[in-house]
Structure formats: structure tokens, C-alpha cells
XYZ file of C-alpha atoms in Angstrom:
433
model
C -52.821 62.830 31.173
C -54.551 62.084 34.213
C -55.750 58.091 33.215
C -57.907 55.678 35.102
C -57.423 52.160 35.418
C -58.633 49.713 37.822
C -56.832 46.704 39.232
C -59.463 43.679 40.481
C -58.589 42.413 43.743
C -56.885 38.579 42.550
C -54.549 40.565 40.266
C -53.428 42.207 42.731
C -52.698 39.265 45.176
C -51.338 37.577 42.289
C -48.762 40.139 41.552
C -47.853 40.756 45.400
C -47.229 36.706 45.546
C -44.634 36.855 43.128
C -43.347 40.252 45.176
C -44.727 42.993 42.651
C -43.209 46.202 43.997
C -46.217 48.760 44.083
C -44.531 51.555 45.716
C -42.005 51.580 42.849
C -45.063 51.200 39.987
C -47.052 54.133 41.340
C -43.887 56.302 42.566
C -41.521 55.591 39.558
C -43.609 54.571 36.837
C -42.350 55.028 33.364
C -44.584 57.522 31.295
C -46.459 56.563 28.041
C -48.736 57.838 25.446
C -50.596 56.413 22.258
C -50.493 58.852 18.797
C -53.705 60.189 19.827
C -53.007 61.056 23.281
C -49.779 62.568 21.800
C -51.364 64.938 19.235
C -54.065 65.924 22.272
C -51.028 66.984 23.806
C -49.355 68.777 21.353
C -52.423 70.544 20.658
C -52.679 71.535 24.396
C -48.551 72.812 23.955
C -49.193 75.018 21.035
C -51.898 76.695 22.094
C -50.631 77.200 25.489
C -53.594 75.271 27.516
C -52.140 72.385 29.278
C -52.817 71.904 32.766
C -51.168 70.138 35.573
C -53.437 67.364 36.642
C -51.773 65.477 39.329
C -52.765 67.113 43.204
C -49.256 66.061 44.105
C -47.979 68.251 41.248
C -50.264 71.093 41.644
C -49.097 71.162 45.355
C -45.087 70.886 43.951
C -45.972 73.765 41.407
C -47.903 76.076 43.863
C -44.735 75.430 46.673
C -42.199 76.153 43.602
C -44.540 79.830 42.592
C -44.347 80.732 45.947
C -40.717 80.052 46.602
C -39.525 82.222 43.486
C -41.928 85.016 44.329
C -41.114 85.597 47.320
C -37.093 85.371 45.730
C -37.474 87.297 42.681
C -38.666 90.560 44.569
C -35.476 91.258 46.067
C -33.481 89.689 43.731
C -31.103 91.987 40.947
C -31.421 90.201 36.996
C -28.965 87.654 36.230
C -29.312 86.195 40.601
C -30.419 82.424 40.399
C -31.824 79.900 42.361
C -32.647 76.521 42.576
C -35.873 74.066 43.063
C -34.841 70.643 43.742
C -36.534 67.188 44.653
C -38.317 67.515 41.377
C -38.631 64.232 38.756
C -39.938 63.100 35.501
C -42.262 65.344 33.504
C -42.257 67.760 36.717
C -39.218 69.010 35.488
C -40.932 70.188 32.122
C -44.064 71.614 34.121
C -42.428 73.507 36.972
C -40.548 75.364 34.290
C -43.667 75.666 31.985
C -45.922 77.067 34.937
C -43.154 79.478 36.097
C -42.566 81.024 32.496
C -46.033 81.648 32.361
C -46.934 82.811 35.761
C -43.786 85.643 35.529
C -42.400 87.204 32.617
C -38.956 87.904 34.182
C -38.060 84.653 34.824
C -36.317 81.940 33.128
C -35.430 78.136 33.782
C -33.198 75.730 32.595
C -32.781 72.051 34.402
C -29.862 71.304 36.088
C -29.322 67.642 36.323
C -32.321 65.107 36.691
C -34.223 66.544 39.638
C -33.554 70.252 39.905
C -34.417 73.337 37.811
C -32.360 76.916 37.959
C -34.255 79.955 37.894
C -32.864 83.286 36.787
C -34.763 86.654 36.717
C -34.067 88.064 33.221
C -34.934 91.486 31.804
C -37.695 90.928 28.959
C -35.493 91.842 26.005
C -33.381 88.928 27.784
C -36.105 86.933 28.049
C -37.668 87.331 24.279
C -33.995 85.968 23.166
C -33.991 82.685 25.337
C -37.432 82.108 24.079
C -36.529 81.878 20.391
C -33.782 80.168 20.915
C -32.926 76.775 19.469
C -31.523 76.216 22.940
C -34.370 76.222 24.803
C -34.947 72.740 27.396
C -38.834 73.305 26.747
C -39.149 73.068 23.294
C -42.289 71.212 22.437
C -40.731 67.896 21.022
C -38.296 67.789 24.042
C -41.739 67.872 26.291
C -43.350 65.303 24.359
C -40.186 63.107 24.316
C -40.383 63.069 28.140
C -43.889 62.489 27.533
C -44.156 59.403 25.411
C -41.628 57.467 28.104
C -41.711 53.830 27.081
C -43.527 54.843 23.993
C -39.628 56.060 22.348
C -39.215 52.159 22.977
C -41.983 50.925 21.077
C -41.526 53.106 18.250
C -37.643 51.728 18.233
C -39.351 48.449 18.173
C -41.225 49.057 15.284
C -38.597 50.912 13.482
C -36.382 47.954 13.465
C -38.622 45.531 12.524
C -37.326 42.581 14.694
C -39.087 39.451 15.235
C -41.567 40.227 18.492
C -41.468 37.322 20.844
C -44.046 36.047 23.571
C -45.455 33.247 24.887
C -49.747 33.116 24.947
C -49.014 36.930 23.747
C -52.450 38.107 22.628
C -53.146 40.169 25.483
C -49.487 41.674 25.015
C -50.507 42.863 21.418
C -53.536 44.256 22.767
C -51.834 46.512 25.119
C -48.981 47.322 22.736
C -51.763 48.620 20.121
C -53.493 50.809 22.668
C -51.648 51.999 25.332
C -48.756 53.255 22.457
C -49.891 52.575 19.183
C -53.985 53.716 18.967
C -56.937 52.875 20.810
C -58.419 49.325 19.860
C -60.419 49.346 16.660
C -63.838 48.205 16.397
C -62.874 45.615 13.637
C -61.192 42.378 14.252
C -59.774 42.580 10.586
C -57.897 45.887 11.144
C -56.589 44.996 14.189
C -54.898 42.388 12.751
C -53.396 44.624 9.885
C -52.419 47.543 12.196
C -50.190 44.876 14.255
C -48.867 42.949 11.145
C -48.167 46.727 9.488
C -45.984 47.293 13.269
C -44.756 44.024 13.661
C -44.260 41.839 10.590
C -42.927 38.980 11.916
C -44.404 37.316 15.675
C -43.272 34.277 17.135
C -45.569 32.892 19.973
C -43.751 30.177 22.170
C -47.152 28.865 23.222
C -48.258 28.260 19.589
C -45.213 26.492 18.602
C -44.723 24.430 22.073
C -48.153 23.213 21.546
C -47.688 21.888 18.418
C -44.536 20.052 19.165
C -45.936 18.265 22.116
C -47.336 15.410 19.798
C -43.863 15.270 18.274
C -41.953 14.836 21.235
C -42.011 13.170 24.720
C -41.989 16.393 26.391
C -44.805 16.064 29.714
C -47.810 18.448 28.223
C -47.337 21.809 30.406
C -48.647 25.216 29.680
C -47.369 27.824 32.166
C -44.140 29.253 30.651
C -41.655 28.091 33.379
C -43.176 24.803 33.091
C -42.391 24.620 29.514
C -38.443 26.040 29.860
C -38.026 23.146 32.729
C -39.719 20.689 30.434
C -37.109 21.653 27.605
C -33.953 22.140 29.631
C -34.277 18.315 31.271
C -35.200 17.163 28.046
C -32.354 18.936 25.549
C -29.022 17.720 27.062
C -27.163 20.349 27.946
C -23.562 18.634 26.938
C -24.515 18.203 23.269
C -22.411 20.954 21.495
C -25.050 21.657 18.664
C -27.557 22.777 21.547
C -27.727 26.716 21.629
C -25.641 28.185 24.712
C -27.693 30.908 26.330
C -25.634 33.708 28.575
C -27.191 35.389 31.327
C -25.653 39.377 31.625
C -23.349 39.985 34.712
C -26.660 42.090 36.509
C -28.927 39.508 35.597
C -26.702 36.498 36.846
C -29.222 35.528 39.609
C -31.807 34.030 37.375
C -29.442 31.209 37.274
C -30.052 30.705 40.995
C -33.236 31.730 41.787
C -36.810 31.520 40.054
C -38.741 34.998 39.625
C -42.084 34.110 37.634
C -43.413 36.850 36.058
C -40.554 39.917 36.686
C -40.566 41.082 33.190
C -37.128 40.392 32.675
C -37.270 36.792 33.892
C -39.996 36.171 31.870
C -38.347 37.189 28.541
C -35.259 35.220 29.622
C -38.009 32.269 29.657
C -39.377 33.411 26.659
C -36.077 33.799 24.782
C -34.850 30.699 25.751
C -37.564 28.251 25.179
C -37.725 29.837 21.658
C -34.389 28.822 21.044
C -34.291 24.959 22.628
C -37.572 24.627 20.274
C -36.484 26.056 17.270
C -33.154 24.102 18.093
C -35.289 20.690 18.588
C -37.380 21.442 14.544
C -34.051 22.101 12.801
C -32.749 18.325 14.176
C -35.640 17.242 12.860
C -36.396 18.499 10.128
C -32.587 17.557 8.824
C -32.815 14.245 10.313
C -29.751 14.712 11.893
C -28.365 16.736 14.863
C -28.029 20.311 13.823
C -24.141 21.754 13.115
C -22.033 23.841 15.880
C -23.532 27.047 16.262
C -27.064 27.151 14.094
C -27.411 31.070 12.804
C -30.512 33.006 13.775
C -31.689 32.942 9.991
C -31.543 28.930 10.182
C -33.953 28.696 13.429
C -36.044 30.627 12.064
C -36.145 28.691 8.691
C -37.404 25.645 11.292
C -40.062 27.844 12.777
C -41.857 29.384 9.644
C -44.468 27.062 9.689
C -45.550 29.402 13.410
C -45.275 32.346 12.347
C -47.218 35.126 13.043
C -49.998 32.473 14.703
C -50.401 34.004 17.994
C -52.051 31.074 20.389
C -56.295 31.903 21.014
C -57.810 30.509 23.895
C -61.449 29.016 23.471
C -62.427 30.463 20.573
C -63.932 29.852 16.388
C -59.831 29.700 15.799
C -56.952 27.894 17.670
C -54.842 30.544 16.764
C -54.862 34.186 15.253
C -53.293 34.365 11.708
C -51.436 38.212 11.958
C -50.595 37.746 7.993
C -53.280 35.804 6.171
C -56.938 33.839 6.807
C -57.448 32.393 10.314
C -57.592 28.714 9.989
C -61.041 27.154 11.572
C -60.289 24.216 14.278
C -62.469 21.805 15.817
C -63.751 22.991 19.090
C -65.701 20.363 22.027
C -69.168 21.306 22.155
C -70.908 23.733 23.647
C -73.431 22.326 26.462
C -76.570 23.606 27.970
C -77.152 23.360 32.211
C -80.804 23.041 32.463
C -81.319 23.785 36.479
C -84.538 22.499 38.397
C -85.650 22.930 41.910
C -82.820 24.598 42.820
C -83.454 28.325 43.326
C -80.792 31.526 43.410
C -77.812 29.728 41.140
C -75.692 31.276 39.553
C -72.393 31.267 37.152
C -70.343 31.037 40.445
C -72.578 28.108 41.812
C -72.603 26.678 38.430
C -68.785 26.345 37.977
C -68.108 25.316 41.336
C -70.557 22.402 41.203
C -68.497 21.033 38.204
C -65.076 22.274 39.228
C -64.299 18.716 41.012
C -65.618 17.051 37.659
C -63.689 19.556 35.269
C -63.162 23.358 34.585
C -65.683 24.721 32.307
C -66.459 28.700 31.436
C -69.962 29.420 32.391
C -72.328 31.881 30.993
C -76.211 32.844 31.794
C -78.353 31.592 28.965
C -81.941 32.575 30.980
C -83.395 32.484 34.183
C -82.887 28.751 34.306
C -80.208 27.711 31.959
C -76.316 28.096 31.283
C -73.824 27.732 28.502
C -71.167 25.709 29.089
C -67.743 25.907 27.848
C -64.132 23.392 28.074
C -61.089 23.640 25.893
C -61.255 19.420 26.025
C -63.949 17.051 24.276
C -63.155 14.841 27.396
C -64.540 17.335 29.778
C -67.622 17.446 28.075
C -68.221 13.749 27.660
C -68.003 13.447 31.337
C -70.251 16.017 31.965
C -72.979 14.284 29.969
C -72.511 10.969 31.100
C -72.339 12.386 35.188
C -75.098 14.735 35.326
C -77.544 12.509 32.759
C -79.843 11.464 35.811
C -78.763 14.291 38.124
C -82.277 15.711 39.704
C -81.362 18.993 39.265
C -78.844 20.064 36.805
C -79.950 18.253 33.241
C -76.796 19.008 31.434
C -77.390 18.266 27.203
C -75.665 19.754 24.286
C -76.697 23.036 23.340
C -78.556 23.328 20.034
C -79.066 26.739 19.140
C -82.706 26.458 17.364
C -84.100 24.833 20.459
C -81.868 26.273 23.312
C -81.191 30.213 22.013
C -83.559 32.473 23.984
C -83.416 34.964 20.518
C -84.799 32.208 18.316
C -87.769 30.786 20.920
C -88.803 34.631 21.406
C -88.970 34.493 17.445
C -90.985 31.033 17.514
C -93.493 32.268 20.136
C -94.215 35.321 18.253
C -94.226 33.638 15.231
C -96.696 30.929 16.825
C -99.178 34.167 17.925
C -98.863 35.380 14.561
C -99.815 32.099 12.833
C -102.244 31.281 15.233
C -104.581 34.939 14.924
C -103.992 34.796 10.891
C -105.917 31.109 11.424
C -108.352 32.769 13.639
C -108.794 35.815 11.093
C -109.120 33.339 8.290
C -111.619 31.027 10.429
C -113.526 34.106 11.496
C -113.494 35.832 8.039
C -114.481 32.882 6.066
C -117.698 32.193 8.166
C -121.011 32.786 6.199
C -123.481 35.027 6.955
C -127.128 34.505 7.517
C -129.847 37.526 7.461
C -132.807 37.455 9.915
């Protein structure tokens, strides 16, 4: 698989702020393949017409051909020798390649990053092919293959609660990159995840809720949200769930590391806990026994589940196992720009940024949609930029402000307006000279 992907350039300053490691991601990344990727491959195994994509690895596999030909012409069946510095699925393809390229050969690894070779007489050889023995059988190859994908598919085997915080964008990924590309339908996606994962918990849904409840400060960003829990749980009360950090991962007791994938599900883990810990107290009216079970915290979270939280959208969250419930959303609003040429969405959002953080989107030449998450944000927007002389900011109404339906009107307009003509025109009497 040789994929593509593309990073834009704030992602990647983002991730090298919080000291991404980029030589290890594109050195010692960890394989992975979706079910149709996988049966392309197998395919391509059977009938013997893979191909080594990678220059790197064509340059590995040409230096490997060379070395044993040059070897095996002096060499008596039964000699061996060894390729080393290989890794990963390069230890599948070396061997594949040489097998194919020479038909006295055969290879077996030896260890994690070398291969043996051994020149073989073809009777020899014709045994070691069909045997059940063999390192490059086609599921071992596609084991190698799939990588992290073996994880998912343990995941989804054991049919665990699946955790996140603001996780949308997780499921996405988890469906396509190991699962099957993204459907067209909004519907199926949501069966295909509730059919992998029956039971999601997202921390932002539930802390969102419980902000009204409690008088936790109103934070978003998942650190935020474990601070706001851990200095407002107190930490002597012997009801309160003890969380135990492993002996390798003792330093995320010291030191902060937003967004290492490990810290984060420590995060993650343990703000689902102090929440779920905070419902059951209430929802008994009294402070929860020594050492709640699992089955019990999750009894006090049922009400969340399988809501993953949606961002500025017809829904305020995504209902994995039944009907998405509608919310109440602050109006849209409509930027109606004059005498000031060349804006654009950029301009547009960084006029109002001092005022309040809106999405902006192109309606025409002249006008743009507006967009907040807060009714607030939009009230001051009206009531700031009601005499401003050049962006007239109203609320959007879609039969006066949708280019689609004032296209419609003016046609509709020339229509009605050569039918009168016809009829004036066609009604007139005549007169004969």
C-alpha cells in the first residue's frame, strides 16, 4: 500500500509544540489496513502480483538480489547466509522477491530484522513450499500487514465500552482507516459503528451536561476538565475511585504531556471515572459505598450513552443507537458587506474575532453566513454592527437571503412577466385596412 495523506501546516506546529516525534512516525510507524485494502491484498498474494512500492524498499530488495546472486553461484546446496538491517513487512518482501527471482533458494527469518537464505535443490524446494511450516504463508503476510488493525479487531471482538472525549473524529478514523471506507449515508455510518462498538461513552457529552449540576468552572479542553474534577472531588474521601498509574507510566504523575496518546487516555479514563463517581452520589443522595463496581458507574452514566458530543450542528449530539435528538441552535446571521472591496472569510472572521468567534462561509459576491455555538455571540453581533457603514450584519432568512431561491424568483419574475406580455400582446384586436 503505498497511501497519501497530507498534513496542513498548523497541525503540524501543533503536534511539534507538544514534542510529536516525526522521525519515529515516518521511520517506525505501525502498519494498518481496512477489509478492503486487505482483500486487495490478498488478491495481489494469490495470484502472485504484488509489488514493492516503497523506493527505499525497492533499493533494500535490489541490494538483497544482488548480494545472494553473486553468493549463490559459488555456493554448494544446504550453504546459508544472512541479510540483516531489515524491519517490518520488509521481512515478508525480501523473502517473497527472492523466492521468486531464484528457484534454488529458500528463506526463513531469523529474529526481527534478519532473513537466512539457503540454496536448496528444487525437489527440496517443492517440499518447503507446501509445507505448513512455511514463514510466508499468506495469512502470516497479511497479519504483519494489518499492524494496528489485529488491535481493532480485538477491540471489537470484546465488545468493551469505547471511551473518548469530543470522539467523533476518532470514530471516523476507526471506521476507515481499519474498518471500511466512509459510507455515503449518515444512517449507516451510524449502524456500522454501533454494530462494532455497542456501547460509547464520550467524556465531553457527559461533562457538559453536568456542568449545570455542579460548581465545576465551565472548561472544554480535556486537561482542563481532569484539573477541574481532581480540585473539585477530594481526594481523601474513601468512596472516591483510586486511579493507579503503571510503574512505566509513573511520570504522568509529575509532568503534563497533552495529547501523547497515552496521556490522553489516562485523562480520558480518569475523568470518566470522577464523573461517573460524582452521578452515582447523586443520584443515591448519599455518598457512594467503598469501592463502586464498574457495572454501578455505568448504571449512573446510561442516560450518555452512546451520545457522542457534535459540534455546531442540526443535533447537539450523535445518537449511535436510536433517533438523534434536535436541539436549539443560535441563529444563523447574514454579513451584508458595502464599500469595502476584496473581503473575504479570513477578513470576515478577523473583523469579529475581538467581538466573538464565529464560523464564516461565502454566501455571494457580497454576503457571508455566519455561524457561533452561543445565542450571546450573536446578539452582540446585531446590536454592534447595526449602524456599522460597511458590514450590515441581520439574521439570515433563507427565502430572502439564499442565492438558490432569488435565482428561482428572478426567473420566475421573467417568466411571469413575458406570459403578461404574451397575454397583453395576444389579446390585442385586430383591425383590417
Amino acid at each position: 500500500m503505498d497511501a497519501e495523506f497530507t498534513l496542513s501546516a498548523s497541525s503540524i506546529q501543533f503536534l511539534s509544540h507538544y514534542g510529536f516525534d516525526y522521525n519515529k512516525f515516518l521511520k517506525d510507524g505501525i502498519p494498518y489496513m481496512n477489509e478492503l485494502q486487505e482483500k486487495s491484498l490478498s488478491q495481489h498474494l494469490l495470484a502472485g502480483s504484488w509489488k514493492v512500492c516503497s523506493v527505499l524498499d525497492r533499493d533494500k530488495m535490489k541490494k538483497a538480489i544482488d548480494e545472494v546472486t553473486c553468493w549463490i553461484a559459488a555456493a554448494e546446496e544446504e550453504e546459508t547466509m544472512i541479510l540483516q538491517d531489515l524491519s517490518g513487512i520488509q521481512m515478508f518482501e525480501v523473502q517473497l522477491v527472492l523466492r521468486r527471482a531464484l528457484k534454488n533458494v529458500w528463506t526463513q527469518p531469523l529474529g526481527d530484522n534478519e532473513v537466512i537464505v539457503k540454496k536448496v535443490s528444487p525437489q527440496h524446494r517443492w517440499l518447503l513450499e507446501n509445507s505448513s511450516h512455511d514463514s510466508c504463508q499468506k495469512e502470516l503476510i497479511l497479519m504483519s500487514a494489518r499492524g494496528f488493525t489485529n488491535l481493532f479487531q480485538a477491540l471489537v471482538k470484546a465488545k468493551k465500552p469505547l471511551v473518548g472525549h469530543n470522539m467523533l473524529m476518532d470514530l471516523l478514523h476507526l471506521h476507515d482507516k481499519f474498518y471500511k471506507p466512509l459510507p455515503e449515508s449518515y444512517e449507516e455510518f451510524k449502524r456500522n459503528i454501533h454494530s462494532l462498538f455497542p456501547v460509547l461513552i464520550d467524556t465531553k457529552t457527559v461533562t457538559k451536561s453536568i456542568w449545570k449540576k455542579y460548581p465545576l468552572p465551565r472548561v472544554s479542553n480535556l486537561l482542563e476538565v481532569y484539573e477541574a474534577l481532581c480540585s473539585n472531588l477530594n481526594p481523601t474521601d474513601p468512596t472516591c475511585p483510586v486511579i493507579v498509574l503503571a510503574s512505566d507510566c509513573s511520570r504522568y504523575a509529575e509532568k503534563k504531556s497533552p495529547h501523547e496518546a497515552g496521556y490522553d487516555a489516562f485523562l480520558c479514563g480518569s475523568v470518566l471515572l470522577k464523573v461517573a463517581h460524582l452521578l452515582l452520589c447523586r443520584s443515591t443522595g448519599v455518598a457512594a459505598e467503598a469501592d463502586p463496581s464498574f457495572s454501578e458507574y455505568l448504571g449512573a452514566l446510561v442516560k450518555y450513552l452512546n451520545k457522542v458530543h457534535f459540534i455546531r450542528g442540526g443535533v447537539s449530539s450523535i445518537n449511535f443507537s436510536g433517533v438523534d435528538a434536535p436541539c436549539r441552535r443560535s441563529p444563523l446571521l447574514v454579513v451584508c458587506v458595502q464599500g469595502w472591496r476584496g473581503l473575504n472569510e479570513r477578513h470576515i472572521y478577523q473583523e469579529l474575532k475581538a467581538l466573538c468567534r464565529f464560523d464564516v462561509k461565502r454566501l455571494s459576491e457580497n454576503q457571508f453566513i455566519l455561524l457561533s455555538s452561543k445565542f450571546k455571540h450573536a446578539r452582540l453581533a446585531l446590536r454592534d454592527y447595526k449602524d456599522h457603514p460597511n458590514l450590515q450584519i441581520s439574521l439570515y432568512r433563507h427565502w430572502r437571503h439564499s442565492p438558490h431561491v432569488n435565482c428561482l424568483l428572478q426567473v420566475s419574475s421573467i417568466v411571469a412577466l413575458w406570459s403578461l406580455l404574451a397575454f397583453i400582446l395576444g389579446g390585442a384586436p385586430c383591425h383590417s385596412v
